[in-house]
CSV table of C-alpha atoms and ligand atoms in Angstrom, one decimal:
chain,number,residue,atom,x,y,z
B,1,MET,CA,0.0,0.1,0.1
B,2,LYS,CA,1.2,3.7,-0.8
B,3,ALA,CA,1.1,6.6,1.0
B,4,VAL,CA,0.3,10.3,1.3
B,5,ILE,CA,0.9,13.2,3.4
B,6,PRO,CA,-1.0,16.1,3.4
B,7,ALA,CA,1.6,19.0,4.3
B,8,ALA,CA,0.9,21.6,1.8
B,9,GLY,CA,-1.4,24.0,4.2
B,10,LEU,CA,-0.1,27.4,5.2
B,11,GLY,CA,0.1,26.9,8.8
B,12,THR,CA,-1.7,29.9,10.3
B,13,ARG,CA,-2.5,29.6,13.5
B,14,LEU,CA,0.9,28.8,14.0
B,15,LEU,CA,2.0,31.8,12.6
B,16,PRO,CA,4.7,33.9,13.4
B,17,ALA,CA,6.8,29.8,13.2
B,18,THR,CA,5.4,28.9,10.1
B,19,LYS,CA,5.6,32.5,8.0
B,20,ALA,CA,9.2,31.1,6.4
B,21,GLN,CA,8.8,28.0,8.1
B,22,PRO,CA,7.0,24.2,6.2
B,23,LYS,CA,3.6,23.4,9.7
B,24,GLU,CA,5.9,19.8,8.8
B,25,MET,CA,8.4,20.7,9.4
B,26,LEU,CA,8.6,22.1,13.1
B,27,PRO,CA,10.1,19.7,15.9
B,28,VAL,CA,8.3,18.3,18.3
B,29,TYR,CA,11.3,17.7,21.0
B,30,ASP,CA,14.4,16.1,19.0
B,31,ARG,CA,12.5,16.5,15.4
B,32,PRO,CA,10.4,17.6,12.6
B,33,THR,CA,6.9,16.6,12.9
B,34,ILE,CA,6.5,14.9,9.2
B,35,HIS,CA,9.5,12.9,10.4
B,36,TYR,CA,7.3,10.6,13.9
B,37,VAL,CA,4.4,10.3,10.9
B,38,ILE,CA,7.2,8.7,7.9
B,39,GLU,CA,8.3,6.3,11.3
B,40,GLU,CA,5.4,5.3,11.3
B,41,ALA,CA,4.4,4.5,7.5
B,42,LEU,CA,7.0,2.8,8.3
B,43,ALA,CA,6.9,0.6,10.8
B,44,SER,CA,2.4,0.2,9.3
B,45,GLY,CA,4.9,-1.9,6.0
B,46,ILE,CA,4.5,1.0,4.2
B,47,ASP,CA,7.4,2.6,1.5
B,48,ASP,CA,5.9,4.3,-1.1
B,49,ILE,CA,5.5,7.2,0.2
B,50,LEU,CA,4.1,11.2,-1.5
B,51,ILE,CA,4.6,14.4,0.6
B,52,VAL,CA,1.8,16.9,-1.1
B,53,THR,CA,3.3,19.8,-0.8
B,54,GLY,CA,3.3,23.4,-1.5
B,55,ARG,CA,5.5,27.2,-2.1
B,56,ASN,CA,7.9,27.8,1.1
B,57,LYS,CA,8.3,24.0,1.7
B,58,ARG,CA,11.5,23.4,0.2
B,59,SER,CA,12.6,22.0,2.6
B,60,ILE,CA,10.6,19.3,4.5
B,61,GLU,CA,11.7,17.7,0.8
B,62,ASP,CA,15.9,18.9,2.1
B,63,TYR,CA,15.3,17.7,5.4
B,64,PHE,CA,15.5,14.0,4.0
B,65,ASP,CA,17.5,14.5,1.5
B,66,LYS,CA,21.8,13.0,1.6
B,67,SER,CA,23.7,16.9,3.1
B,68,TYR,CA,27.0,16.2,1.3
B,69,GLU,CA,28.6,18.9,3.3
B,70,LEU,CA,26.7,17.9,6.7
B,71,GLU,CA,28.5,14.6,6.3
B,72,TYR,CA,31.6,15.5,5.5
B,73,THR,CA,32.3,17.8,8.2
B,74,LEU,CA,30.3,15.0,10.5
B,75,GLN,CA,32.7,12.3,8.8
B,76,LYS,CA,35.6,14.8,9.6
B,77,ALA,CA,35.4,16.2,12.9
B,78,GLY,CA,35.0,12.2,13.8
B,79,LYS,CA,31.9,12.3,15.3
B,80,ASP,CA,29.8,9.4,14.4
B,81,ARG,CA,26.7,9.3,16.5
B,82,ASP,CA,25.9,12.0,15.2
B,83,LEU,CA,26.9,10.8,11.6
B,84,LYS,CA,24.9,7.7,12.2
B,85,LYS,CA,21.8,10.3,13.5
B,86,VAL,CA,22.0,12.0,9.4
B,87,ARG,CA,22.1,8.9,7.4
B,88,LYS,CA,19.7,7.2,9.6
B,89,ILE,CA,17.4,9.6,8.1
B,90,THR,CA,17.6,10.0,4.5
B,91,ASP,CA,17.9,6.5,4.7
B,92,LEU,CA,14.2,6.3,6.3
B,93,ALA,CA,12.1,6.2,2.7
B,94,ASP,CA,12.0,6.2,-0.6
B,95,ILE,CA,9.7,9.8,-0.9
B,96,CYS,CA,7.9,11.2,-4.3
B,97,TYR,CA,6.6,14.6,-4.3
B,98,VAL,CA,3.9,16.2,-5.6
B,99,ARG,CA,2.9,20.4,-5.3
B,100,GLN,CA,-0.8,21.7,-4.8
B,101,LYS,CA,-0.8,24.5,-6.7
B,102,ASN,CA,-3.7,25.9,-5.0
B,103,LEU,CA,-4.2,25.8,-0.7
B,104,ILE,CA,-8.1,25.0,-1.4
B,105,GLY,CA,-8.2,21.7,1.3
B,106,LEU,CA,-7.9,19.3,1.9
B,107,GLY,CA,-9.9,17.3,-0.7
B,108,ASP,CA,-8.2,18.9,-2.6
B,109,ALA,CA,-4.9,16.9,-1.8
B,110,ILE,CA,-5.6,14.2,-1.7
B,111,SER,CA,-6.7,14.6,-5.6
B,112,CYS,CA,-3.3,16.2,-6.0
B,113,ALA,CA,-2.0,12.3,-5.8
B,114,GLU,CA,-4.2,11.3,-7.6
B,115,ARG,CA,-1.5,10.0,-11.0
B,116,HIS,CA,1.0,8.2,-7.8
B,117,ILE,CA,-1.7,6.7,-6.2
B,118,GLY,CA,-3.7,4.7,-9.4
B,119,ASP,CA,-6.3,2.3,-9.1
B,120,GLU,CA,-5.6,1.4,-5.3
B,121,PRO,CA,-6.9,2.2,-1.7
B,122,PHE,CA,-4.5,3.8,0.2
B,123,ALA,CA,-3.3,5.4,3.9
B,124,VAL,CA,-3.4,9.7,3.9
B,125,LEU,CA,-1.2,10.1,7.3
B,126,LEU,CA,-1.4,13.6,8.4
B,127,GLY,CA,1.0,15.6,8.3
B,128,ASP,CA,0.8,17.8,11.2
B,129,SER,CA,-0.5,14.4,13.7
B,130,ILE,CA,1.6,12.7,15.6
B,131,THR,CA,0.1,9.0,17.0
B,132,ARG,CA,1.2,6.4,20.1
B,133,SER,CA,0.4,3.3,20.2
B,134,LYS,CA,1.9,0.1,21.1
B,135,THR,CA,0.7,-0.7,16.7
B,136,PRO,CA,0.8,1.7,14.6
B,137,LEU,CA,-2.2,3.1,14.3
B,138,THR,CA,-2.2,3.3,10.0
B,139,LYS,CA,-1.8,-0.8,10.9
B,140,GLN,CA,-4.8,-1.2,13.2
B,141,LEU,CA,-6.4,0.6,9.6
B,142,ILE,CA,-5.0,-1.9,8.1
B,143,ASP,CA,-6.3,-5.2,9.5
B,144,VAL,CA,-10.2,-3.1,9.7
B,145,PHE,CA,-9.6,-2.5,6.2
B,146,SER,CA,-8.4,-6.0,5.2
B,147,GLN,CA,-11.5,-7.2,6.3
B,148,TYR,CA,-14.0,-5.0,5.0
B,149,ASN,CA,-12.1,-3.6,2.1
B,150,LYS,CA,-14.3,-0.8,2.1
B,151,SER,CA,-12.8,3.2,3.5
B,152,THR,CA,-11.2,2.8,6.5
B,153,ILE,CA,-11.1,5.6,8.6
B,154,ALA,CA,-9.2,6.4,12.4
B,155,ILE,CA,-11.1,8.0,15.2
B,156,ARG,CA,-11.5,8.5,18.9
B,157,GLN,CA,-13.7,10.2,21.4
B,158,VAL,CA,-13.5,13.8,22.0
B,159,THR,CA,-14.9,16.3,24.5
B,160,PRO,CA,-17.5,18.8,24.4
B,161,ASP,CA,-14.7,21.9,23.4
B,162,ARG,CA,-13.6,20.4,21.0
B,163,ILE,CA,-16.8,19.2,18.9
B,164,SER,CA,-16.3,22.0,16.2
B,165,ARG,CA,-12.4,21.4,15.6
B,166,HIS,CA,-13.0,18.3,14.4
B,167,GLY,CA,-14.4,16.5,11.4
B,168,ILE,CA,-17.5,14.5,13.0
B,169,VAL,CA,-18.9,10.8,12.4
B,170,SER,CA,-21.7,8.6,13.7
B,171,GLY,CA,-22.5,5.9,12.7
B,172,SER,CA,-23.2,1.4,14.5
B,173,ALA,CA,-20.9,-0.1,16.4
B,174,ILE,CA,-20.1,-3.0,14.7
B,175,ASN,CA,-18.1,-3.9,17.7
B,176,ASP,CA,-15.5,-2.1,20.1
B,177,ASN,CA,-13.4,-0.2,18.4
B,178,VAL,CA,-15.3,-0.4,14.7
B,179,TYR,CA,-18.0,1.3,13.9
B,180,LYS,CA,-20.4,1.4,9.9
B,181,ILE,CA,-20.4,5.2,9.8
B,182,ASP,CA,-23.2,6.5,8.8
B,183,ASN,CA,-23.1,10.3,8.9
B,184,LEU,CA,-19.8,13.0,8.5
B,185,VAL,CA,-19.5,16.8,8.3
B,186,GLU,CA,-16.7,18.4,8.9
B,187,LYS,CA,-16.4,20.9,12.2
B,188,PRO,CA,-20.3,21.2,12.9
B,189,ASN,CA,-21.2,23.1,15.7
B,190,VAL,CA,-20.9,21.6,19.1
B,191,ASP,CA,-24.9,22.4,18.9
B,192,GLU,CA,-25.7,20.3,15.6
B,193,ALA,CA,-23.4,17.3,16.1
B,194,GLN,CA,-25.1,14.3,15.9
B,195,SER,CA,-22.4,12.5,18.1
B,196,ASP,CA,-18.2,13.5,20.0
B,197,LEU,CA,-16.6,10.6,17.8
B,198,ALA,CA,-14.0,12.7,15.7
B,199,ILE,CA,-11.3,12.1,12.5
B,200,VAL,CA,-8.3,11.5,14.0
B,201,GLY,CA,-5.7,12.6,10.8
B,202,ARG,CA,-5.0,8.6,9.9
B,203,TYR,CA,-6.8,7.1,6.9
B,204,ILE,CA,-7.1,4.0,4.2
B,205,ILE,CA,-9.8,5.2,0.9
B,206,THR,CA,-10.4,3.6,-2.1
B,207,PRO,CA,-9.6,4.3,-5.1
B,208,ASP,CA,-13.6,6.0,-6.2
B,209,ILE,CA,-12.2,9.3,-3.2
B,210,PHE,CA,-11.6,11.1,-6.5
B,211,ASP,CA,-14.6,11.4,-8.3
B,212,LYS,CA,-16.5,11.5,-5.0
B,213,ILE,CA,-13.6,14.2,-4.9
B,214,SER,CA,-14.1,16.5,-8.1
B,215,GLN,CA,-17.7,16.1,-7.1
B,216,THR,CA,-17.4,18.4,-3.5
B,217,GLU,CA,-18.2,21.9,-4.0
B,218,PRO,CA,-16.6,23.0,-1.8
B,219,GLY,CA,-16.9,23.4,2.0
B,220,PHE,CA,-16.0,24.2,5.9
B,221,ASN,CA,-13.9,27.8,5.4
B,222,GLY,CA,-15.1,27.0,2.0
B,223,GLU,CA,-12.4,24.8,1.8
B,224,ILE,CA,-13.0,21.2,-0.5
B,225,GLN,CA,-13.1,19.4,2.8
B,226,LEU,CA,-11.8,15.1,2.5
B,227,THR,CA,-15.0,14.6,4.6
B,228,ASP,CA,-18.0,15.7,2.2
B,229,ALA,CA,-15.9,13.6,-0.4
B,230,LEU,CA,-15.9,10.8,2.1
B,231,SER,CA,-19.1,11.3,2.7
B,232,LYS,CA,-20.6,10.5,-0.6
B,233,MET,CA,-18.5,7.6,-0.3
B,234,ASP,CA,-21.5,3.9,0.1
B,235,GLU,CA,-19.4,2.5,2.9
B,236,VAL,CA,-17.5,4.2,5.5
B,237,TYR,CA,-15.9,2.5,8.4
B,238,GLY,CA,-14.1,4.0,11.6
B,239,VAL,CA,-11.1,2.4,13.9
B,240,LYS,CA,-11.8,4.0,17.6
B,241,PHE,CA,-8.5,4.8,18.5
B,242,ASP,CA,-7.7,5.5,22.9
B,243,GLY,CA,-3.3,5.5,21.4
B,244,ASP,CA,-2.1,9.1,22.4
B,245,VAL,CA,-2.8,11.6,18.8
B,246,PHE,CA,-0.5,15.1,18.7
B,247,ASN,CA,-2.2,17.8,16.8
B,248,ILE,CA,0.0,20.2,16.2
B,249,GLU,CA,-2.8,22.7,15.1
B,250,ASN,CA,-1.7,25.9,17.3
B,251,ARG,CA,0.9,26.8,20.1
B,252,LEU,CA,-1.0,25.7,22.9
B,253,GLU,CA,-0.6,22.1,21.4
B,254,TRP,CA,2.1,21.6,19.4
B,255,LEU,CA,4.1,22.8,23.6
B,256,LYS,CA,2.4,20.4,25.2
B,257,SER,CA,3.5,17.8,22.7
B,258,SER,CA,7.6,18.6,23.0
B,259,ILE,CA,7.1,18.7,27.2
B,260,ASN,CA,5.2,15.0,26.1
B,261,PHE,CA,7.6,13.4,24.0
B,262,ALA,CA,10.0,14.7,25.7
B,263,MET,CA,8.8,13.1,29.6
B,264,TYR,CA,10.3,9.8,27.7
B,265,ASP,CA,13.0,10.6,27.4
B,266,ASP,CA,14.8,9.2,30.4
B,267,GLU,CA,18.5,11.9,29.9
B,268,PHE,CA,16.1,14.5,30.4
B,269,LYS,CA,12.6,13.8,32.5
B,270,ASP,CA,13.4,15.3,35.6
B,271,ASP,CA,15.2,18.0,34.5
B,272,LEU,CA,11.9,19.0,33.0
B,273,ILE,CA,10.0,18.4,36.4
B,274,SER,CA,12.8,20.1,37.8
B,275,TYR,CA,12.3,23.0,35.6
B,276,MET,CA,8.5,23.0,35.5
B,277,LYS,CA,8.2,23.4,38.7
B,278,THR,CA,9.4,26.3,39.4
B,279,PHE,CA,6.8,28.0,37.0
B,280,ILE,CA,4.1,25.8,39.1
C,1,UTP,P1,-5.3,22.3,8.6
C,1,UTP,O1,-5.8,22.5,8.1
C,1,UTP,O2,-4.8,21.2,10.0
C,1,UTP,O3,-3.3,22.9,7.6
C,1,UTP,O4,-4.6,20.6,7.9
C,1,UTP,P2,-3.8,24.4,8.1
C,1,UTP,O5,-4.4,24.9,7.3
C,1,UTP,O6,-1.3,23.5,7.3
C,1,UTP,O7,-3.4,25.3,9.4
C,1,UTP,P3,-4.3,26.3,8.7
C,1,UTP,O8,-6.0,26.4,9.7
C,1,UTP,O9,-3.8,27.6,8.0
C,1,UTP,O10,-3.6,26.7,10.6
C,1,UTP,C1,-4.3,19.5,8.3
C,1,UTP,C2,-3.3,19.3,6.9
C,1,UTP,O11,-3.1,19.0,6.0
C,1,UTP,C3,-2.1,19.8,4.5
C,1,UTP,C4,-2.1,20.4,6.5
C,1,UTP,O12,-0.8,21.2,5.4
C,1,UTP,C5,-1.5,19.4,7.8
C,1,UTP,O13,-0.9,19.0,7.3
C,1,UTP,N1,-3.3,20.6,4.0
C,1,UTP,C6,-4.2,21.3,4.5
C,1,UTP,C7,-3.0,21.0,2.7
C,1,UTP,O14,-1.9,20.4,2.2
C,1,UTP,N2,-3.9,20.8,1.2
C,1,UTP,C8,-4.9,22.1,2.7
C,1,UTP,O15,-5.1,22.6,1.2
C,1,UTP,C9,-5.1,21.8,3.8
């Protein structure tokens, strides 16, 4: 299976940090957000990856490319550990790129992948959200997809204050964690939402989505929404995910993500806690 990582958006909620650098390149603790996303795809058995980029996104390509000067300098200085780290990034995966010319929504970003994907189901991992779970989330979706062969998306329960920030789905439970979805709405008002199940940013989608996107009118925020295109499909399944999700959508969420990952690093965890205590 191939994966598509949309990463063309402007990241306006994170300005000025995103004025001259992609949101997806903002580091969460020790590496760019999109690095974690690629790692999830690889851990799910996917090594054919297409990143949808745009203007101002060159640093994504540079990050995954070979860095001759840096490698040469590290090698000469005998910094073998750092050299290994740098080479590991280049060797991670074979990545292709396509540019989204007009930033008119996630649905449009996905349609830019049509030629690369062809007539096969594919995974979508949003470039600004990181997940952490025992079994990688995309792998969990692939497993459910292989039972139904219909588009399958990750969902999770959210608190009422977050409902209007997500795509919200409703449907009937098939078992403990799988739902047959009959309604998908992008960022509804909390009083109009039919449930508290939000789309998490990971999808396995069948290729008929490309036709559905071309039939989709601009929706929330005047953008071509992937959620609206998915709502035109005859069967969609939802997999309830109970791991951690970090969407670096705004300053607070970005900061929380970095702290969370730092707390998993035994080298700095205790120092971080005592530093935070000085504020608390
Ligand atoms: P978001 O809507 O959260 O990102 O899209 P954004 O538009 O960059 O952020 P704001 O609202 O201006 O702050 C989720 C993911 O989809 C990509 C984004 O790059 C992000 O990784 N995306 C979004 C595209 O690739 N193209 C689009 O037209 C919109």
